[in-house]
Coordinates of C-alpha atoms in Angstrom, one line a residue:
Chain A
M14 CA 106.1 90.4 89.1
I15 CA 105.8 93.9 87.9
V16 CA 108.8 95.7 88.8
V17 CA 108.5 99.5 89.6
G18 CA 111.4 101.8 89.7
E19 CA 111.7 103.8 93.0
S20 CA 114.3 106.2 92.1
L21 CA 112.2 109.3 90.9
N22 CA 111.2 110.3 94.4
G23 CA 111.6 114.0 95.7
T24 CA 112.5 112.6 99.2
L25 CA 115.5 111.3 97.7
A26 CA 118.4 113.7 97.5
G27 CA 119.4 113.4 93.7
P28 CA 115.8 113.8 92.4
Q29 CA 115.0 116.6 95.1
R30 CA 117.8 118.7 93.6
A31 CA 116.6 118.1 89.9
I32 CA 113.0 119.1 91.0
L33 CA 113.9 122.2 92.9
A34 CA 115.9 123.3 89.8
H35 CA 113.3 121.8 87.3
N36 CA 116.2 120.0 85.6
E37 CA 114.2 118.3 83.0
A38 CA 117.3 116.4 81.5
W39 CA 118.1 114.8 84.9
I40 CA 114.6 113.6 85.5
Q41 CA 114.5 112.1 82.0
Q42 CA 117.8 110.7 82.1
M43 CA 116.8 108.8 85.3
A44 CA 113.5 107.5 83.7
L45 CA 115.6 106.0 80.8
D46 CA 118.1 104.7 83.0
Q47 CA 115.6 102.8 85.2
I48 CA 113.8 101.4 82.1
R49 CA 117.2 100.4 80.8
C50 CA 117.5 98.4 84.0
G51 CA 114.4 96.4 83.8
A52 CA 111.8 98.9 85.3
Q53 CA 108.3 98.2 83.8
M54 CA 106.8 101.2 85.6
L55 CA 108.2 104.1 87.3
D56 CA 107.0 105.6 90.7
V57 CA 106.9 109.5 90.4
N58 CA 106.7 111.4 93.6
S59 CA 107.4 115.1 94.0
G60 CA 106.9 115.1 97.7
G61 CA 109.7 115.9 100.4
I62 CA 110.0 119.6 99.2
S63 CA 107.2 121.6 100.1
Q64 CA 103.4 121.3 100.1
D65 CA 103.1 124.6 98.1
R66 CA 104.7 123.2 94.9
E67 CA 103.9 119.4 95.2
V68 CA 101.2 119.6 92.5
E69 CA 103.1 121.5 90.1
D70 CA 106.2 119.3 90.5
L71 CA 104.3 116.3 90.1
V72 CA 102.6 117.5 86.8
W73 CA 106.1 118.8 85.5
M74 CA 107.9 115.5 86.3
V75 CA 105.1 113.5 84.5
E76 CA 105.4 115.8 81.4
A77 CA 108.9 115.6 81.5
I78 CA 109.1 111.8 81.7
Q79 CA 106.4 111.4 78.9
A80 CA 108.4 113.4 76.4
V81 CA 110.9 110.8 76.4
A82 CA 109.3 107.6 77.2
Q83 CA 105.9 105.9 77.2
V84 CA 106.2 104.0 80.2
P85 CA 103.4 103.3 82.7
L86 CA 103.6 105.5 85.8
V87 CA 102.8 105.4 89.4
L88 CA 101.4 108.6 90.5
D89 CA 102.7 108.8 94.2
S90 CA 101.5 111.5 96.4
S91 CA 100.1 112.3 99.7
N92 CA 98.2 115.2 98.2
A93 CA 95.2 114.0 96.3
K94 CA 95.1 117.1 94.2
A95 CA 98.6 116.3 92.9
I96 CA 97.6 113.0 91.7
E97 CA 94.4 114.4 90.0
A98 CA 96.4 117.2 88.3
A99 CA 99.1 114.7 87.1
A100 CA 96.6 112.1 85.9
K101 CA 95.1 114.9 83.7
V102 CA 98.3 115.5 81.8
Y103 CA 99.2 111.7 81.8
R104 CA 99.0 110.1 78.3
G105 CA 98.4 106.5 78.0
K106 CA 96.1 103.9 79.9
S107 CA 98.3 102.0 82.2
L108 CA 98.7 104.0 85.3
L109 CA 98.6 103.6 89.1
L110 CA 97.4 106.2 91.3
S111 CA 98.9 106.1 95.0
S112 CA 97.2 105.9 97.3
I113 CA 94.1 105.5 99.4
S114 CA 93.8 104.8 102.9
V115 CA 91.5 104.8 105.9
E116 CA 93.7 107.3 107.7
R117 CA 91.6 110.4 108.7
R118 CA 93.5 112.8 106.5
N119 CA 92.9 110.3 103.4
L120 CA 89.3 109.4 104.0
E121 CA 88.2 112.7 102.5
S122 CA 90.4 112.2 99.3
A123 CA 89.7 108.4 98.8
P124 CA 86.4 108.9 96.8
A125 CA 87.9 111.2 94.4
I126 CA 90.9 109.1 93.7
L127 CA 88.8 106.0 93.3
S128 CA 86.4 108.0 91.0
L129 CA 89.3 109.2 89.0
A130 CA 90.7 105.5 88.8
S131 CA 87.3 104.2 87.8
E132 CA 86.9 107.0 84.9
K133 CA 90.3 106.2 83.7
G134 CA 90.1 102.5 84.1
C135 CA 93.3 102.4 85.8
G136 CA 94.7 101.0 89.1
V137 CA 94.7 102.2 92.5
V138 CA 97.1 101.3 95.5
A139 CA 95.5 101.0 98.7
L140 CA 97.5 101.0 102.0
C141 CA 96.8 98.6 104.9
I142 CA 97.1 101.5 107.4
G143 CA 94.2 101.9 110.2
P144 CA 92.8 105.2 111.2
Q145 CA 95.2 105.7 113.9
A146 CA 97.9 103.4 113.3
I147 CA 99.4 100.5 111.2
P148 CA 97.9 97.2 112.6
V149 CA 100.6 95.0 114.2
T150 CA 99.4 91.8 112.9
A151 CA 98.6 90.4 109.5
Q152 CA 94.8 89.8 110.4
G153 CA 94.6 93.4 111.6
R154 CA 95.9 94.5 108.2
L155 CA 93.5 92.2 106.3
A156 CA 90.6 93.9 108.1
I157 CA 91.6 97.3 106.6
A158 CA 92.0 95.9 103.3
N159 CA 88.5 94.5 103.4
T160 CA 87.3 98.0 104.3
L161 CA 89.2 99.4 101.4
Y162 CA 88.0 96.7 99.1
E163 CA 84.3 97.3 99.9
M164 CA 84.9 101.0 99.3
A165 CA 86.4 100.4 96.0
M166 CA 84.0 97.9 94.8
T167 CA 81.0 100.3 95.4
R168 CA 82.9 102.8 93.4
G169 CA 83.3 100.6 90.3
I170 CA 86.8 99.6 90.6
T171 CA 87.6 95.9 89.4
A172 CA 89.6 93.7 91.9
E173 CA 92.5 93.5 89.3
N174 CA 92.9 97.2 89.5
L175 CA 93.3 97.2 93.4
Y176 CA 96.7 96.9 94.5
F177 CA 97.2 96.3 98.3
D178 CA 100.2 97.6 100.1
P179 CA 100.7 95.7 103.1
I180 CA 102.9 98.2 104.6
V181 CA 106.6 97.2 105.4
S182 CA 108.2 98.5 108.8
P183 CA 111.8 98.3 109.3
V184 CA 113.1 94.8 110.6
G185 CA 115.6 96.7 112.8
T186 CA 112.7 98.1 114.7
Q187 CA 110.3 95.3 114.6
A188 CA 111.5 91.9 114.0
Q189 CA 108.3 90.6 112.6
A190 CA 108.1 93.5 110.0
G191 CA 108.8 91.1 107.2
T192 CA 107.0 88.0 107.8
V193 CA 103.8 90.3 108.9
A194 CA 104.1 91.9 105.5
L195 CA 104.4 88.6 103.6
E196 CA 101.5 86.9 105.7
T197 CA 99.4 90.0 104.9
T198 CA 99.9 89.6 101.2
R199 CA 99.0 85.9 101.6
L200 CA 95.8 86.7 103.4
I201 CA 94.7 89.3 101.0
K202 CA 95.0 86.8 98.2
E203 CA 93.2 84.4 100.1
H204 CA 90.3 86.6 101.2
L205 CA 90.0 89.2 98.4
P206 CA 89.8 87.3 95.1
G207 CA 91.4 88.9 92.2
A208 CA 93.1 91.8 94.2
R209 CA 96.6 92.4 93.6
T210 CA 99.5 93.2 96.0
I211 CA 102.2 95.8 95.8
V212 CA 105.4 96.0 98.2
G213 CA 107.9 98.8 98.5
V214 CA 111.1 96.7 99.5
S215 CA 113.8 99.2 100.7
N216 CA 111.9 100.2 104.0
I217 CA 112.9 96.7 105.4
S218 CA 116.4 97.4 105.7
Y219 CA 116.2 100.9 107.2
G220 CA 118.8 101.5 109.8
L221 CA 121.0 98.3 109.3
P222 CA 124.2 97.6 107.6
R223 CA 124.7 96.3 103.9
R224 CA 120.8 97.1 103.2
K225 CA 121.3 95.6 99.6
L226 CA 121.5 91.9 101.5
L227 CA 118.4 92.5 103.3
N228 CA 116.4 94.0 100.4
G229 CA 117.8 91.0 98.2
A230 CA 116.6 88.4 100.6
F231 CA 113.0 90.1 101.2
L232 CA 112.5 90.5 97.4
A233 CA 113.1 86.8 96.9
M234 CA 110.5 86.1 99.6
L235 CA 108.2 88.5 98.1
A236 CA 108.6 86.7 94.7
A237 CA 108.1 83.3 96.0
A238 CA 104.9 84.5 98.0
G239 CA 103.6 85.6 94.4
V240 CA 103.6 89.2 95.2
D241 CA 102.3 91.0 92.1
A242 CA 104.4 94.3 92.0
C243 CA 107.4 95.6 94.0
I244 CA 108.8 99.0 94.2
V245 CA 112.7 98.6 94.1
D246 CA 116.0 100.4 93.2
V247 CA 116.2 98.8 89.7
R248 CA 119.4 100.2 89.1
D249 CA 120.9 97.7 91.6
L250 CA 122.2 95.0 89.4
G251 CA 122.8 92.5 92.3
L252 CA 119.1 93.2 93.5
M253 CA 117.8 92.6 90.0
S254 CA 120.0 89.4 89.6
I255 CA 118.5 88.1 92.8
L256 CA 114.9 88.8 91.5
R257 CA 115.6 87.2 88.2
A258 CA 116.9 83.9 90.0
A259 CA 114.2 84.1 92.7
Q260 CA 111.6 84.1 89.9
A261 CA 113.2 81.3 88.2
V262 CA 113.1 79.3 91.4
A263 CA 109.7 80.3 92.2
G264 CA 108.5 78.7 88.8
Q265 CA 107.5 82.2 87.4
D266 CA 110.0 82.1 84.7
K267 CA 108.9 79.5 81.8
M268 CA 112.0 77.4 81.0
C269 CA 114.2 79.9 82.9
K270 CA 113.9 82.0 79.7
D271 CA 114.2 85.5 81.4
Y272 CA 117.1 84.3 83.6
I273 CA 119.2 83.1 80.5
R274 CA 118.3 85.9 78.7
A275 CA 119.7 88.2 81.4
Y276 CA 122.7 86.3 81.8
R277 CA 123.4 86.5 77.7
A278 CA 122.8 90.4 78.3
G279 CA 125.5 90.3 80.9
S280 CA 123.0 91.7 83.6
L281 CA 123.3 88.9 86.2
Q282 CA 125.8 89.8 88.8
Chain B
M14 CA 130.8 101.0 136.8
R15 CA 132.9 100.7 133.7
E16 CA 131.3 97.1 133.6
M17 CA 127.9 98.4 133.9
I18 CA 128.4 101.1 131.1
Q19 CA 129.9 98.4 128.9
A20 CA 127.0 96.1 129.5
I21 CA 124.6 99.0 128.5
V22 CA 126.6 99.8 125.3
E23 CA 126.6 96.0 124.3
G24 CA 122.8 95.8 125.2
D25 CA 123.4 93.2 127.8
G26 CA 120.4 93.9 130.0
D27 CA 120.9 91.0 132.7
K28 CA 124.7 91.9 132.9
A29 CA 124.0 95.7 133.3
L30 CA 121.3 94.9 136.2
Q31 CA 123.9 92.5 137.8
E32 CA 126.7 95.1 137.9
T33 CA 124.2 97.8 139.2
E34 CA 123.2 95.6 142.0
R35 CA 126.7 94.7 142.7
A36 CA 127.8 98.3 142.7
L37 CA 124.9 99.3 144.9
A38 CA 125.8 96.5 147.3
Q39 CA 129.3 97.9 147.5
G40 CA 127.9 101.1 148.5
A41 CA 128.4 103.2 145.1
N42 CA 126.7 106.4 145.2
P43 CA 123.2 106.0 143.2
L44 CA 123.4 109.5 141.8
D45 CA 126.9 108.7 140.4
L46 CA 125.7 105.8 138.9
V47 CA 123.0 107.5 137.0
S48 CA 124.9 110.3 135.8
N49 CA 128.4 109.2 135.3
G50 CA 126.9 105.4 134.5
V51 CA 123.7 105.3 132.7
L52 CA 124.0 108.7 131.1
A53 CA 127.5 108.1 130.1
A54 CA 126.6 104.9 128.3
M55 CA 123.8 106.4 126.5
D56 CA 126.2 109.2 125.3
E57 CA 128.4 106.5 123.9
V58 CA 125.7 104.6 122.5
G59 CA 124.4 107.9 120.7
A60 CA 128.0 108.9 119.5
R61 CA 128.7 105.3 118.2
W62 CA 125.3 105.3 116.4
R63 CA 126.4 108.4 114.5
Q64 CA 129.7 107.1 113.4
G65 CA 127.8 104.0 112.0
D66 CA 129.5 101.8 114.6
L67 CA 126.0 100.7 116.1
F68 CA 122.8 100.1 114.4
I69 CA 119.1 100.9 115.2
P70 CA 118.3 97.5 116.7
E71 CA 121.4 97.8 119.0
V72 CA 120.5 101.2 120.1
I73 CA 117.1 100.0 120.9
I74 CA 118.4 97.2 123.0
A75 CA 120.8 99.6 124.7
A76 CA 118.2 101.9 125.7
E77 CA 116.0 99.1 127.2
A78 CA 119.1 98.2 129.2
A79 CA 119.6 101.6 130.3
K80 CA 115.7 101.9 131.4
E81 CA 116.0 98.6 133.4
V82 CA 119.2 100.0 135.2
M83 CA 117.4 103.4 135.8
A84 CA 114.3 101.5 137.3
V85 CA 116.7 99.5 139.9
V86 CA 118.8 102.8 140.9
K87 CA 115.6 105.1 141.3
P88 CA 114.2 103.6 144.4
H89 CA 117.9 104.6 146.0
L90 CA 117.2 108.1 145.1
S91 CA 115.1 110.6 147.2
E92 CA 112.5 112.3 145.0
D93 CA 114.3 115.6 144.5
E94 CA 117.7 113.6 143.8
V95 CA 116.4 111.8 140.8
P96 CA 118.2 113.6 138.1
T97 CA 116.3 114.8 135.1
A98 CA 117.6 116.4 132.1
G99 CA 114.4 118.0 131.5
K100 CA 110.8 117.5 130.6
V101 CA 110.0 116.7 127.0
V102 CA 106.3 116.5 125.5
I103 CA 106.4 114.7 122.3
G104 CA 104.0 113.6 119.4
T105 CA 103.4 113.0 115.7
V106 CA 101.5 115.8 114.2
K107 CA 97.7 116.0 113.1
G108 CA 97.2 113.9 109.9
D109 CA 100.3 111.7 110.2
I110 CA 100.4 108.4 112.0
H111 CA 104.1 107.5 111.4
D112 CA 105.7 106.8 114.9
I113 CA 108.9 104.7 114.5
G114 CA 111.0 107.6 114.2
K115 CA 109.3 109.4 117.1
N116 CA 109.3 106.2 119.4
I117 CA 113.0 106.0 118.8
V118 CA 113.5 109.6 119.8
K119 CA 111.4 109.0 122.9
M120 CA 113.4 105.9 123.8
M121 CA 116.7 107.8 123.4
L122 CA 115.5 110.9 125.5
E123 CA 114.2 108.6 128.4
A124 CA 117.5 106.7 128.4
G125 CA 119.1 109.9 128.2
G126 CA 117.5 110.9 131.5
F127 CA 114.7 112.9 130.3
Q128 CA 111.2 112.9 131.6
V129 CA 109.2 112.2 128.4
F130 CA 105.3 112.5 127.8
D131 CA 104.4 110.7 124.7
L132 CA 101.1 112.1 123.2
G133 CA 101.1 109.6 120.5
V134 CA 100.3 110.0 116.7
D135 CA 97.8 112.3 114.9
I136 CA 97.7 115.1 117.5
P137 CA 96.1 118.2 116.6
P138 CA 97.4 121.7 117.8
E139 CA 94.9 121.8 120.6
D140 CA 96.2 118.7 122.1
F141 CA 99.7 119.7 122.2
V142 CA 98.7 123.1 123.6
E143 CA 96.9 121.2 126.4
A144 CA 99.6 118.9 127.2
V145 CA 102.1 122.1 127.2
T146 CA 99.7 123.6 129.9
R147 CA 99.5 120.6 131.7
W148 CA 103.0 119.5 131.9
K149 CA 105.0 122.8 131.4
P150 CA 107.7 120.8 129.5
D151 CA 111.2 122.3 128.8
V152 CA 110.8 121.2 125.3
L153 CA 107.9 120.2 122.7
G154 CA 109.0 117.8 120.1
M155 CA 106.9 117.4 116.9
S156 CA 107.5 114.9 114.1
A157 CA 106.0 114.8 110.7
L158 CA 106.9 112.4 107.9
L159 CA 105.1 113.8 105.0
T160 CA 105.0 117.1 103.1
V161 CA 101.2 117.2 103.6
T162 CA 101.4 117.0 107.4
M163 CA 104.4 119.1 108.0
L164 CA 102.5 122.2 107.7
A165 CA 100.6 121.0 111.0
M166 CA 103.9 121.8 113.0
R167 CA 103.5 125.4 111.9
D168 CA 99.8 125.3 113.2
T169 CA 100.9 124.0 116.5
I170 CA 103.4 126.7 116.9
D171 CA 100.7 129.2 116.1
A172 CA 98.4 127.6 118.5
L173 CA 101.0 127.9 121.1
E174 CA 101.4 131.7 120.3
K175 CA 97.8 132.3 120.7
A176 CA 97.6 130.4 124.0
E177 CA 100.4 132.7 125.0
L178 CA 102.6 129.5 125.7
R179 CA 105.0 129.9 123.1
D180 CA 107.9 131.6 125.4
S181 CA 107.4 128.7 127.9
T182 CA 108.8 126.1 125.9
K183 CA 111.3 125.2 123.3
V184 CA 109.9 123.9 120.2
V185 CA 112.0 121.1 118.2
V186 CA 110.9 119.5 115.1
G187 CA 112.0 116.4 113.0
G188 CA 111.0 113.8 110.4
A189 CA 111.7 112.7 106.9
C190 CA 110.5 115.5 105.0
V191 CA 111.4 118.2 107.5
T192 CA 114.7 120.2 107.1
S193 CA 116.6 122.9 109.3
A194 CA 115.5 125.4 106.9
F195 CA 111.7 124.5 107.4
A196 CA 112.3 124.6 111.2
G197 CA 113.5 128.1 110.8
T198 CA 110.6 129.4 108.4
I199 CA 107.9 128.0 111.0
G200 CA 109.7 129.5 114.0
A201 CA 110.7 126.4 115.7
D202 CA 113.7 126.5 118.2
G203 CA 115.5 123.5 116.7
Y204 CA 115.6 120.7 114.1
A205 CA 117.3 117.2 114.7
A206 CA 118.1 114.8 111.9
D207 CA 118.1 111.8 113.9
A208 CA 117.4 110.5 117.6
A209 CA 120.9 111.0 118.8
S210 CA 120.9 114.7 117.7
A211 CA 117.6 115.1 119.2
V212 CA 119.0 114.2 122.5
D213 CA 121.9 116.6 122.3
L214 CA 119.6 119.3 120.9
C215 CA 117.2 118.8 123.9
R216 CA 120.2 119.0 126.4
Q217 CA 121.5 122.3 124.8
L218 CA 117.9 123.7 124.9
C219 CA 117.4 122.7 128.6
S220 CA 120.8 123.9 129.9
R221 CA 120.2 127.4 128.7

């Protein structure tokens, strides 16, 4: 499972302050901290402040990070222009563009993002959201994934470069939120050969106490389900420990090498 | 009445209904049951939620219990007696389909005695204008979760102004990316950070 660090996101208070002040050192430190904690990719999002500056902020963030680390990035924005501009300054091959969907406001930008991904040979995140709502059932979400899959295939994206996000709602408002997300990833694997899955973990616990427990339980289930990538707070040692343990138990860690290595490094909690 | 309030706060719908029926059978004043019972219960729920003492699923269950009690008490009230805290039109703005937050606000408002007209998600300015013309709400509430969609709030306010309806209703906004400062720049009358604050804000605006 590819571990994506979630902490460079303008909707979070700390990063928001750093982005507003263009505090390069803060952004770079956060990037390095996440890499040290085991992040294999970093999500970069400059949203949550204002539309006027989202494009230049995302470009600025990418440049700041790349000055200190050659880590693959997830260019995450609800504004396609920001993704395009940031992809232009990005050096390196491994990259994820996030995201496309069939929501009305995204339909226009999806072809541009797909062309960009095809040209760069990089990955695209596709959201299982319908035109007007998030389908309640896993079958409904699979139908959306199907549409996006077709759309991507006709634009020269390989299945391996398509990362489907099943969409995670808070389990506190929708009791089946976790199981529907898990079932959606299973259906995608079954029906869309080669396609990958990516899941943002933290939303599951919104509005509930001791969120880390719920995030950890969900992450273990995602690992068991063979989800390809997860977006998490990698600086949470407990959560990362659960992931290492879950991967060992799920047979994804040959001879428990990573688990033992993490233990020796003192990073199991 | 104390038992009914407690049952609502604890999210025990069956007990809340039993206590309500019992109170009505004993000749309790239905109006009193609503204003000093159900509404008081939801005030307590809101306050305890904000203190971190209750959590979202509990708030949802309590609001459902309150709604059930309201349904039982209402037939005992005459039309003009039904206390309404105010009329609210609510929706998620154009381009945005997030509705979890909006739905919680709606539920809390209804449990707080407001009459709520929910337009749904991805609502263009002209539909908000039409709803304001039609229902003449005291408050119009808009939700947006994304920086790309929050500007649709400004477009809606502009559309209300063009239709000469801006002074007829108070406009309140909320959602993950929305701040009180942003609400100020687009000329909204208020901003609420969470559903409990949204209820308080609507009360304030309606009592003016």
